[in-house]
Tab-separated table of C-alpha atoms in Angstrom:
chain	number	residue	atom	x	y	z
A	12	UNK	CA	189.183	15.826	20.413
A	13	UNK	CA	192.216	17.882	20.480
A	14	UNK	CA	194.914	17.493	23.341
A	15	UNK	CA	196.579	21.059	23.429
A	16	UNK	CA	200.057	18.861	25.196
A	17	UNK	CA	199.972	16.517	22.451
A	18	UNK	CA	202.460	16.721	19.332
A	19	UNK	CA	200.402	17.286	16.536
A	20	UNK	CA	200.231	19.455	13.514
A	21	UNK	CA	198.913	22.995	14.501
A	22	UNK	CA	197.410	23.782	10.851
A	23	UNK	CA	194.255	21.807	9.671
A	24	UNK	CA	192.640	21.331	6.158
A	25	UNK	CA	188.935	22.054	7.044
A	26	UNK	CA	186.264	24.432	6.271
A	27	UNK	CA	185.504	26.743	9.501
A	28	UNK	CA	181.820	26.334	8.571
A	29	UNK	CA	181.842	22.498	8.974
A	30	UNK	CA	184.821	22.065	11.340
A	31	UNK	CA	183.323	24.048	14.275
A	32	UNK	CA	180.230	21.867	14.225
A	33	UNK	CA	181.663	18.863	15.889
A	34	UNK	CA	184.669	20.589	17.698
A	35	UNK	CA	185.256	19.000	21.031
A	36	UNK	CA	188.352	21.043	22.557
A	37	UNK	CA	189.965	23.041	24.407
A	38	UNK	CA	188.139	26.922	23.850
A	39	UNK	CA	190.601	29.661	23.081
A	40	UNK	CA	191.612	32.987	24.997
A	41	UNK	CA	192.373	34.664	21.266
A	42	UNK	CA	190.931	34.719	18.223
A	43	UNK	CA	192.227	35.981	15.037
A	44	UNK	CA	189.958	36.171	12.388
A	45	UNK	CA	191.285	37.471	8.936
A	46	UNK	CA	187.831	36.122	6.759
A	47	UNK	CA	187.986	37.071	2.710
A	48	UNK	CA	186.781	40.619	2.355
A	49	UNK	CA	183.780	39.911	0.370
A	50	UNK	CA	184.972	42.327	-2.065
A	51	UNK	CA	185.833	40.447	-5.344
A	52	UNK	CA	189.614	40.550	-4.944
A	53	UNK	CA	190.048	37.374	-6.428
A	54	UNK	CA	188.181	38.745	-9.572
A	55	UNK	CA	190.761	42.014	-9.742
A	56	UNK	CA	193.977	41.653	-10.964
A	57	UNK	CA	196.831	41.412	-8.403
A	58	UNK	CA	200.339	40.995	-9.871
A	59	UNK	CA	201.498	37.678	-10.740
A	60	UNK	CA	200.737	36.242	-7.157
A	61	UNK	CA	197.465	34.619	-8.403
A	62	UNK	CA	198.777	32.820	-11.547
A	63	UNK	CA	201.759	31.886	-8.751
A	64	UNK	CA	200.011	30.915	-5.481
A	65	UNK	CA	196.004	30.851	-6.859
A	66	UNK	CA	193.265	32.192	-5.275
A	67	UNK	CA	190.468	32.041	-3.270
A	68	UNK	CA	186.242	32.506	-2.715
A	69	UNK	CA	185.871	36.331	-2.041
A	70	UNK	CA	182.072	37.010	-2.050
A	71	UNK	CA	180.288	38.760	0.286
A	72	UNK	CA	178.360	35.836	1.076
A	73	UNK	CA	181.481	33.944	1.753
A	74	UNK	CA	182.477	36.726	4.141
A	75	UNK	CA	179.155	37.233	6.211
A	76	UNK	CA	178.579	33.065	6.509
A	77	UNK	CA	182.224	33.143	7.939
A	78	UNK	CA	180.830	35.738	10.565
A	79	UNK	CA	177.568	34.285	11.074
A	80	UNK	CA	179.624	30.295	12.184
A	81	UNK	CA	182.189	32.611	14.777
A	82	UNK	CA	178.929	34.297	16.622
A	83	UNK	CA	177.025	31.516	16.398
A	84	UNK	CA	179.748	29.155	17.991
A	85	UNK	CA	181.386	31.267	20.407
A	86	UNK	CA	180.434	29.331	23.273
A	87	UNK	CA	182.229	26.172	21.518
A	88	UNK	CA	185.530	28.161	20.773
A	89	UNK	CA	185.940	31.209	23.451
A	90	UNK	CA	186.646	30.991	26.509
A	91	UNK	CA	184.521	33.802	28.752
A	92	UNK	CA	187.536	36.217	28.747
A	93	UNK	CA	188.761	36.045	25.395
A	94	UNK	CA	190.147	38.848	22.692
A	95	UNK	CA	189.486	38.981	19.524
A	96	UNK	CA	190.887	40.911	16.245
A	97	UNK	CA	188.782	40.883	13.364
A	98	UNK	CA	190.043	42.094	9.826
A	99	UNK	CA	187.585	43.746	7.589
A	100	UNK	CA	186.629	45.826	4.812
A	101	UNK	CA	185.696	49.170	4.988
A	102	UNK	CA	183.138	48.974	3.063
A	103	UNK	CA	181.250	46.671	5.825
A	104	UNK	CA	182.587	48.741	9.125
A	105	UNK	CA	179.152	49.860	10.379
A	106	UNK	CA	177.315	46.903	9.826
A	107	UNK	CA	179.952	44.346	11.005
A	108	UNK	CA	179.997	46.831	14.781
A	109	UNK	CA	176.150	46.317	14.891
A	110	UNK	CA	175.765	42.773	13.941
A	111	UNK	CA	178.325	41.732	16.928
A	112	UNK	CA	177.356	44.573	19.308
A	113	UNK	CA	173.098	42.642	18.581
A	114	UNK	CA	174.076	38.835	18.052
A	115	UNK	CA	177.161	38.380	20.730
A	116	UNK	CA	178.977	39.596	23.352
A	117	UNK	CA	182.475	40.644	22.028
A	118	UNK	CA	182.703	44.556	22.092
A	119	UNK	CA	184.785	46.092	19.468
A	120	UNK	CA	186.947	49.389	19.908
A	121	UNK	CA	185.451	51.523	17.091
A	122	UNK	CA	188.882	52.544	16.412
A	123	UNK	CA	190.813	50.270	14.221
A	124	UNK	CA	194.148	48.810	14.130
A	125	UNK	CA	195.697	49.930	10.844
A	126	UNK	CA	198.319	48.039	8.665
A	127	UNK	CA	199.926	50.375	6.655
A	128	UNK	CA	201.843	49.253	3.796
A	129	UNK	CA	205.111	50.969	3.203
A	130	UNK	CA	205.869	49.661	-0.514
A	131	UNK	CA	202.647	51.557	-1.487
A	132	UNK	CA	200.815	47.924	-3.241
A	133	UNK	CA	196.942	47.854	-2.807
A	134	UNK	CA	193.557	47.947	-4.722
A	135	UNK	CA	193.139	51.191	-7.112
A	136	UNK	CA	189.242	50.888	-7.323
A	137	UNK	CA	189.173	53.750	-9.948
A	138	UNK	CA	192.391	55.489	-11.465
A	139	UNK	CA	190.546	58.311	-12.875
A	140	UNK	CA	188.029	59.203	-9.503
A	141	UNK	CA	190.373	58.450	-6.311
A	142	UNK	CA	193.293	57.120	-4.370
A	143	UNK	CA	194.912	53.604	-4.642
A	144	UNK	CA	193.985	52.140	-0.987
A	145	UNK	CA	196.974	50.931	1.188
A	146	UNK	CA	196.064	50.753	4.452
A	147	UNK	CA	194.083	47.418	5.792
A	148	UNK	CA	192.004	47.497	9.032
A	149	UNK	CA	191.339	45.180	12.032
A	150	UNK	CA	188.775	45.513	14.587
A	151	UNK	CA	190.390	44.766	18.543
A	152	UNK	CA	188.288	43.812	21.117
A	153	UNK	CA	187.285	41.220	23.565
A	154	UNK	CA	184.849	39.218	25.281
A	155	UNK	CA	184.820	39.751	28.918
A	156	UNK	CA	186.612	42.534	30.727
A	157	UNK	CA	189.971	40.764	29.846
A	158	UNK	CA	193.563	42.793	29.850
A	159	UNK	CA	195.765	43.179	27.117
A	160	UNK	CA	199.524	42.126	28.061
A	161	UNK	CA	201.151	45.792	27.050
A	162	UNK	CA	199.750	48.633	24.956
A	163	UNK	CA	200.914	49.151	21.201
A	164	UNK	CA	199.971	51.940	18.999
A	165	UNK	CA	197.205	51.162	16.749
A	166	UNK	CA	198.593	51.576	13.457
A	167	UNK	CA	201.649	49.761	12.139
A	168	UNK	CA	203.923	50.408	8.707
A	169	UNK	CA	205.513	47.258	6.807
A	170	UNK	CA	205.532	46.157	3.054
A	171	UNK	CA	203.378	43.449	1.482
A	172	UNK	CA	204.197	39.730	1.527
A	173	UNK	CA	203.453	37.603	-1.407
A	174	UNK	CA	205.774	34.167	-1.093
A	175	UNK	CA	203.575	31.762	0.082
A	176	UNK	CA	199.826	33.400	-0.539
A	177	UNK	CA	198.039	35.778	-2.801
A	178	UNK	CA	196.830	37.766	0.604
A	179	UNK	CA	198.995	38.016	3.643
A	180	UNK	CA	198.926	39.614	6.846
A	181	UNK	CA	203.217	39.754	7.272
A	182	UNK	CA	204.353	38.317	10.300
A	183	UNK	CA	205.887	41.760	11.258
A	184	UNK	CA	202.591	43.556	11.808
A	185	UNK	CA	200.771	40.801	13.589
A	186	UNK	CA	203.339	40.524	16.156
A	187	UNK	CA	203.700	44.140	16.716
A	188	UNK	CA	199.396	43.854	17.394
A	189	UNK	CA	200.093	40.372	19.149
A	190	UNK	CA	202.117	42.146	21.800
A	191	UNK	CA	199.226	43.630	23.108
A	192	UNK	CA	197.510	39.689	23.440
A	193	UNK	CA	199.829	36.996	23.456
A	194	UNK	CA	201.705	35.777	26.058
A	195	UNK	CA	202.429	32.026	27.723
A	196	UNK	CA	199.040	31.815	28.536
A	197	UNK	CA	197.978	32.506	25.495
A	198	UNK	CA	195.943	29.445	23.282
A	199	UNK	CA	195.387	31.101	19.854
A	200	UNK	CA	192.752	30.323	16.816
A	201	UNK	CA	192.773	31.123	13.140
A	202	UNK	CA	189.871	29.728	11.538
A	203	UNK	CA	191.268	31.198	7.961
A	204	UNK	CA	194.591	31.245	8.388
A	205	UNK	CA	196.039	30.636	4.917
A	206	UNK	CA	199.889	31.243	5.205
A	207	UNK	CA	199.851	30.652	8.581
A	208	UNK	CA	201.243	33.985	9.693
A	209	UNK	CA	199.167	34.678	12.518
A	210	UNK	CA	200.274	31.209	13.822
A	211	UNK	CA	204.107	32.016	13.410
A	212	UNK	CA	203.724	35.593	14.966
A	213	UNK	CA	201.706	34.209	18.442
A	214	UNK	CA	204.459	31.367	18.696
A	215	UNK	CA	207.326	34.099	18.808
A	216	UNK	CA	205.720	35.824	21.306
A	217	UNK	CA	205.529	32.647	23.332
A	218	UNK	CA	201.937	31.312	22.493
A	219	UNK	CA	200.564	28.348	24.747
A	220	UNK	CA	199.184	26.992	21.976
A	221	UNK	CA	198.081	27.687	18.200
A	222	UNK	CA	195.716	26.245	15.879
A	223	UNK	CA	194.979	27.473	12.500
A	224	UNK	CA	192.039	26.409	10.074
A	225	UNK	CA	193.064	26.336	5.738
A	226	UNK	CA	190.467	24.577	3.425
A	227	UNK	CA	193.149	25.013	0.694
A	228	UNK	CA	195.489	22.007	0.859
A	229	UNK	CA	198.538	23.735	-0.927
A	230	UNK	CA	198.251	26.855	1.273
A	231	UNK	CA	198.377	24.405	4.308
A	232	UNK	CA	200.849	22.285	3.774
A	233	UNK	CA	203.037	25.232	3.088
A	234	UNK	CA	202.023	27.228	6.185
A	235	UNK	CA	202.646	24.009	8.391
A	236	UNK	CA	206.080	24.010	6.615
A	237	UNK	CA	206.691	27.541	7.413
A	238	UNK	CA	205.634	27.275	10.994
A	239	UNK	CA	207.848	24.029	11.936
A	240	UNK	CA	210.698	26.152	9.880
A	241	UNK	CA	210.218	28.515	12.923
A	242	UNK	CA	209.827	25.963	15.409
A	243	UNK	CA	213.416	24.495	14.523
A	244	UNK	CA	214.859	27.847	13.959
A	245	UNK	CA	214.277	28.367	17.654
A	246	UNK	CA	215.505	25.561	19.058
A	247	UNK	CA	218.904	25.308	16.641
């Protein structure tokens, strides 16, 4: 069982899909849930961050089993008010709204928070039929009738971020959306949360408490580095 006062590291090797079956603690007021795509990135080639950082399971199975443990858990893990942001493909948007507006009770804004990245770097499906994509998209929304902290605009420009992982949401843009959430109240869960950016942004803005899930030893042992890097920063 977890003690959200007790020292401890905040970024766990386990798999979502087995962890969440005995979890025991607290349940948290924010989810952030940044799944693989389930579109075969780790088959494309992506600059030398692969060979550099490896990779990771990115089948659509692997995305909609992901989905299926967060609905079908929710009572274990949020609380009754809780918010939620939910990164996605495109190529799912329809069918990810209907699954959670039929199998739960979070309710998604059908408009999407929008990382747009400013050095131009993203997936060029076809060079000879259509654009290289560089915009990523997160559904916002919440269970309960629970109030964001302040409003931010939806969309947000910054450049990729490669050091630690092959697929990073930069710190930068999650805090600029984690403005709207996070505050000292705040008890935050990543259930993928590979370089532990999500986990570095909430604390900045004064997170309660943060937990973040990484099957991939490397990528969490590196995350926890980065995050207690933070931690120390802040109280130098």
């Amino acid at each position: 069982k977890i003690d959200i006062e007790a020292p401890q590291e905040s970024i766990l090797v386990a798999d979502f899909n087995e962890w969440v079956k005995t979890y025991t603690g607290p349940k948290f007021n924010f989810i952030h849930c940044d799944f693989p795509y389930g579109i075969g990135a780790d088959r494309r080639k992506q600059g030398g961050s692969v060979e550099l950082h490896g990779s990771y399971d990115d089948d659509e199975d692997t995305f909609w089993r992901l989905t299926a443990t967060l609905i079908e858990h929710l009572d274990v893990l949020a609380t009754e008010s809780c918010h939620f942001m939910f990164w996605f493909s495109m190529h799912y948007y329809q069918r990810i709204i209907d699954l959670f507006e039929s199998s739960s009770d979070i309710r998604f804004d059908h408009f999407p928070l929008i990382w747009l990245k400013s050095d131009n770097i993203g997936l060029l499906p076809d060079p000879e039929r259509g654009p290289r994509r560089i915009y990523e998209t997160c559904l916002f929304g919440s269970r309960g009738d629970r109030k964001i902290v302040s409003a931010v605009s939806n969309a947000y420009s910054a450049s990729t971020d490669r050091r630690y992982h092959m697929s990073v949401k930069p710190q930068p843009v999650l805090q600029h959306f984690f403005k709207m959430l996070v505050d000292s109240n705040s008890l935050v869960l990543d259930p993928t949360c590979g370089s532990g950016s999500s986990l570095r942004a909430a604390e900045a803005l004064g997170a309660r408490y943060v937990l973040g899930l990484e099957r991939n030893e490397e990528f969490a042992e590196i995350a926890n580095q980065e995050l207690n890097k933070q931690r120390r920063q802040k109280n130098a």
